[in-house]
mmCIF file of C-alpha atoms in Angstrom:
data_model
loop_
_atom_site.group_PDB
_atom_site.id
_atom_site.type_symbol
_atom_site.label_atom_id
_atom_site.label_comp_id
_atom_site.label_asym_id
_atom_site.label_seq_id
_atom_site.Cartn_x
_atom_site.Cartn_y
_atom_site.Cartn_z
ATOM 1 C CA LEU A 1 -2.586 0.581 19.030
ATOM 2 C CA ARG A 2 -3.914 -2.534 19.784
ATOM 3 C CA ASN A 3 -3.861 -2.375 23.726
ATOM 4 C CA SER A 4 -7.077 -1.960 25.293
ATOM 5 C CA TRP A 5 -6.223 0.539 27.923
ATOM 6 C CA VAL A 6 -4.674 2.558 24.681
ATOM 7 C CA ASN A 7 -7.682 2.279 23.064
ATOM 8 C CA THR A 8 -9.810 3.215 25.711
ATOM 9 C CA CYS A 9 -7.724 6.199 26.133
ATOM 10 C CA TYR A 10 -7.979 6.830 22.686
ATOM 11 C CA ARG A 11 -11.878 7.279 22.624
ATOM 12 C CA LEU A 12 -11.736 9.662 25.283
ATOM 13 C CA ILE A 13 -9.916 11.908 23.187
ATOM 14 C CA HIS A 14 -11.267 14.883 20.629
ATOM 15 C CA PRO A 15 -11.496 13.251 17.012
ATOM 16 C CA ASP A 16 -9.424 16.241 16.255
ATOM 17 C CA LEU A 17 -6.573 15.247 17.996
ATOM 18 C CA GLY A 18 -6.774 11.435 17.682
ATOM 19 C CA ILE A 19 -6.107 12.364 14.017
ATOM 20 C CA TRP A 20 -3.350 14.048 15.100
ATOM 21 C CA LEU A 21 -1.389 11.266 17.293
ATOM 22 C CA ALA A 22 -2.552 8.626 14.653
ATOM 23 C CA SER A 23 -0.966 10.546 11.697
ATOM 24 C CA GLY A 24 2.054 11.666 13.752
ATOM 25 C CA SER A 25 2.273 8.127 14.923
ATOM 26 C CA SER A 26 1.806 6.487 11.365
ATOM 27 C CA ARG A 27 4.518 9.029 10.021
ATOM 28 C CA LYS A 28 6.730 7.892 12.464
ATOM 29 C CA SER A 29 6.669 4.536 11.920
ATOM 30 C CA ARG A 30 6.711 4.866 7.951
ATOM 31 C CA LYS A 31 10.110 6.634 8.282
ATOM 32 C CA TYR A 32 11.339 3.705 10.578
ATOM 33 C CA THR A 33 10.213 0.582 8.235
ATOM 34 C CA ASP A 34 11.469 2.672 5.215
ATOM 35 C CA LYS A 35 15.271 2.362 6.398
ATOM 36 C CA LYS A 36 14.783 -1.117 7.711
ATOM 37 C CA ASP A 37 15.995 -4.027 5.355
ATOM 38 C CA PHE A 38 13.665 -6.570 5.899
ATOM 39 C CA GLY A 39 16.224 -9.408 3.764
ATOM 40 C CA PRO A 40 15.654 -10.565 0.742
ATOM 41 C CA LYS A 41 12.298 -12.600 1.371
ATOM 42 C CA ASP A 42 8.898 -10.956 0.120
ATOM 43 C CA GLY A 43 6.094 -12.549 1.708
ATOM 44 C CA LEU A 44 3.445 -10.378 -0.591
ATOM 45 C CA ARG A 45 5.609 -11.068 -3.572
ATOM 46 C CA ASP A 46 5.483 -14.960 -2.691
ATOM 47 C CA PHE A 47 1.773 -15.096 -1.864
ATOM 48 C CA ALA A 48 0.920 -13.267 -5.540
ATOM 49 C CA GLU A 49 3.181 -15.824 -6.862
ATOM 50 C CA HIS A 50 1.154 -18.551 -5.113
ATOM 51 C CA ILE A 51 -2.170 -17.214 -6.203
ATOM 52 C CA ILE A 52 -1.123 -16.679 -9.778
ATOM 53 C CA LYS A 53 0.057 -20.546 -9.883
ATOM 54 C CA SER A 54 -2.418 -22.238 -7.926
ATOM 55 C CA GLN A 55 -5.409 -20.205 -9.231
ATOM 56 C CA ARG A 56 -3.878 -19.621 -12.378
ATOM 57 C CA ALA A 57 -4.632 -15.367 -12.306
ATOM 58 C CA ASP A 58 -3.622 -12.899 -14.836
ATOM 59 C CA TYR A 59 -3.122 -10.527 -12.411
ATOM 60 C CA VAL A 60 -2.301 -10.052 -8.599
ATOM 61 C CA VAL A 61 -2.934 -6.319 -7.104
ATOM 62 C CA MET A 62 -1.893 -5.346 -4.086
ATOM 63 C CA GLY A 63 -0.775 -1.982 -2.023
ATOM 64 C CA HIS A 64 0.431 -1.284 1.495
ATOM 65 C CA ARG A 65 4.243 -1.430 0.437
ATOM 66 C CA HIS A 66 6.148 1.487 0.512
ATOM 67 C CA GLN A 67 7.568 0.941 -2.606
ATOM 68 C CA ARG A 68 5.668 0.099 -5.933
ATOM 69 C CA SER A 69 6.414 -3.065 -8.158
ATOM 70 C CA VAL A 70 5.489 -4.938 -10.996
ATOM 71 C CA VAL A 71 6.649 -8.562 -11.209
ATOM 72 C CA ASP A 72 6.242 -10.714 -14.184
ATOM 73 C CA PHE A 73 5.909 -14.334 -13.733
ATOM 74 C CA ALA A 74 5.364 -17.499 -16.119
ATOM 75 C CA CYS A 75 1.689 -16.917 -16.274
ATOM 76 C CA GLY A 76 0.748 -13.972 -14.368
ATOM 77 C CA THR A 77 1.772 -10.413 -12.868
ATOM 78 C CA TYR A 78 2.259 -9.195 -9.527
ATOM 79 C CA PHE A 79 1.357 -5.588 -9.153
ATOM 80 C CA ASN A 80 2.198 -3.635 -5.919
ATOM 81 C CA LEU A 81 1.185 0.068 -5.807
ATOM 82 C CA GLY A 82 2.838 1.219 -2.781
ATOM 83 C CA HIS A 83 1.339 3.278 -0.265
ATOM 84 C CA TRP A 84 -1.247 5.786 -1.080
ATOM 85 C CA MET A 85 -0.833 8.216 2.157
ATOM 86 C CA ASP A 86 1.133 10.801 0.088
ATOM 87 C CA PHE A 87 0.386 12.895 -2.955
ATOM 88 C CA ASN A 88 2.178 9.959 -5.501
ATOM 89 C CA ALA A 89 -0.558 7.635 -4.492
ATOM 90 C CA CYS A 90 -1.615 5.379 -7.797
ATOM 91 C CA CYS A 91 -3.939 3.204 -9.021
ATOM 92 C CA LEU A 92 -4.002 0.725 -11.886
ATOM 93 C CA ARG A 93 -5.989 1.087 -14.930
ATOM 94 C CA PHE A 94 -6.612 -1.980 -17.496
ATOM 95 C CA ASP A 95 -7.276 -0.267 -21.081
ATOM 96 C CA ASP A 96 -8.239 -3.157 -23.538
ATOM 97 C CA ASP A 97 -6.704 -5.884 -21.198
ATOM 98 C CA VAL A 98 -3.821 -3.922 -20.502
ATOM 99 C CA PRO A 99 -2.464 -2.789 -17.054
ATOM 100 C CA GLU A 100 -1.143 0.680 -16.718
ATOM 101 C CA ILE A 101 0.023 2.204 -13.400
ATOM 102 C CA LEU A 102 -0.915 5.584 -12.835
ATOM 103 C CA GLU A 103 -0.419 8.282 -10.173
ATOM 104 C CA VAL A 104 -3.465 9.393 -8.616
ATOM 105 C CA ASN A 105 -2.631 13.540 -8.919
ATOM 106 C CA THR A 106 -2.159 13.000 -12.802
ATOM 107 C CA LEU A 107 -5.565 11.897 -12.983
ATOM 108 C CA ILE A 108 -7.139 14.128 -10.832
ATOM 109 C CA VAL A 109 -4.910 16.961 -13.057
ATOM 110 C CA ASN A 110 -5.967 15.871 -16.344
ATOM 111 C CA HIS A 111 -9.637 15.504 -15.693
ATOM 112 C CA GLN A 112 -10.076 19.031 -14.037
#
């Protein structure tokens, strides 16, 4: 999707068709990467640990991984909220400095 020829062609099609193509491509990519074993190394976790230790951060919050995770280090906590493209998207809420992961659909239902 970084190819300039592909981007030029994409700009020429109707937005409805473009959204349909992009969504389908994203879905296929997600299916492929969800099954793929990237090994034990987790670059986001490693980066969060570095930030927590070097900058003395209490929390590092990230997303985009397809699995939620909470990792406690000696001096801080790393939260990965997972992906946001489905009905189980979540957010992090702090009540009295206590973090809590909440599913967005639960918030919407409870708010109505």
